[in-house]
């Protein structure tokens, strides 16, 4: 394999994927981008990305990064109609970034390994802004060979790779744990900031004081400013939490683990989506709380 | 009033009060301590504190700091049998530190004001260690005169005074908001760290990774280490949350504000207390989650 021609492919050029693709390009890696949305592909090409038929470049690829919504879409990219797995050459590493159950990750890894492909269980954390900056955290597990082969791509996309061992599934487990906490904390921010309004505490005063007190969280410091400014342009949408907390709940149920706070948070996001807030920034969970109590937040009535 | 003889009294020498009394002494303030527990009074005297009859020193007091469990105990100190309010001289400031409903704070303030006493609504945040160091946060509201008169005591006890305006009740509101978040975050930590164990993630790995990820919170970074070490020596006990989240829930109900995450967290603490964990550190909420799922945490089985 002539090293000079090595390159990377990325499947999924959505909010996260387009940022990560940009980070791969910025790092100087030859990058091929794929998406069913032609506009996303054209935007990627405008940034200097390559596209075309995966079969034509398969023998030049070190890594295939898959940034889709869930396990089912990851499976479709690999093994569906027009799936790519049988077009890749042995030793290529699949870098699977979607949030999924650890069991799904193990299943996909086995099927890839059976075809001679390496597999890195590599969900990401950090949001769209950090995706574009190449400063994501990656919660990764897999063989030493998979880590090594994926190295240049990981380095381009992230500022922090947590190497969680050689067992595929460990990365997905840690991602699920993290999402459980972030989802509950965002809902708790919405509950508390709206409760504050019911007590005469304006969102700005809430943020100024609480971020210096024991009640603070990363999620609160990230999302409460959106409530203060009344700007719900989606950096991460309410509907993401229906998906991610749903996955967490499924994993918990499989383990017969009772997760009542996760359940309560998921219920709030589900209700918020049902009243039309699904595509707004997830901080809009605060609007759902406030409206239900007949309260008004900045920029909402 | 000869300024040279000015001094401070503190009522309640429990876990928080004894630390705060020590901070007042360390700052060089003449401090009189009172508690129904004679052993607590003796420990305070051993640190150089004064005691005796409040009536004998009432005319020397700038401030009376009340650090008891709730509104009812604060009321008893002020207006109960042997209540002190009618022994104090006009212009003395009551610094009321217990967590209570804003409505209770307003009621107590009115009754104090009617007797010529100043009132500072001044709940504290930071825990017993910071109480002893004199580095609490104080969430305070009240008149400029009340703030001024309480100044030396506030300075001795805290590193951060949030001045939340002249309306008594604002301090208690902010404390309730903070406790809502801390309580939910501690329960979420317990849920997530035990969920992690169900997925093969040891508490230490959970802490190492999550505290660097979006799932982190002040409460998680404060309490998860207790789970990792299996040391549940109470810095703040499970039963504190039955009290504080109960107060939060009462305030929310009065405002017809629906707080489902608070309710879910309170239910977990209530269950943990019922199975005998009430006097342990509040991080023991994780034990309740783990035991219910048949899992084992460090130092627990």
Coordinates of C-alpha atoms in Angstrom, one line a residue, chain B residues 1 6 58-63 84-94 111-119 145 149:
Chain B
X1 CA -23.9 52.5 71.0
X6 CA -20.1 45.3 69.3
X58 CA -28.3 41.7 73.8
X59 CA -27.4 45.3 73.9
X60 CA -23.9 44.6 72.5
X61 CA -25.1 42.7 69.4
X62 CA -24.9 43.9 65.9
X63 CA -26.1 40.7 64.3
X84 CA -35.0 36.2 71.6
X85 CA -36.8 38.8 69.4
X86 CA -38.1 40.8 72.3
X87 CA -34.8 40.8 74.2
X88 CA -32.8 42.4 71.3
X89 CA -32.4 46.1 70.9
X90 CA -33.7 48.0 67.9
X91 CA -31.5 48.0 64.9
X92 CA -30.0 44.5 65.5
X93 CA -30.0 42.5 62.3
X94 CA -31.3 39.0 62.1
X111 CA -42.6 40.4 62.3
X112 CA -39.0 41.4 63.1
X113 CA -39.4 44.8 61.4
X114 CA -42.5 45.4 63.5
X115 CA -40.3 45.1 66.5
X116 CA -37.6 47.4 65.2
X117 CA -35.2 44.6 64.1
X118 CA -33.5 44.4 60.7
X119 CA -33.8 41.2 58.8
X145 CA -29.3 48.9 56.5
X149 CA -25.2 46.0 59.9

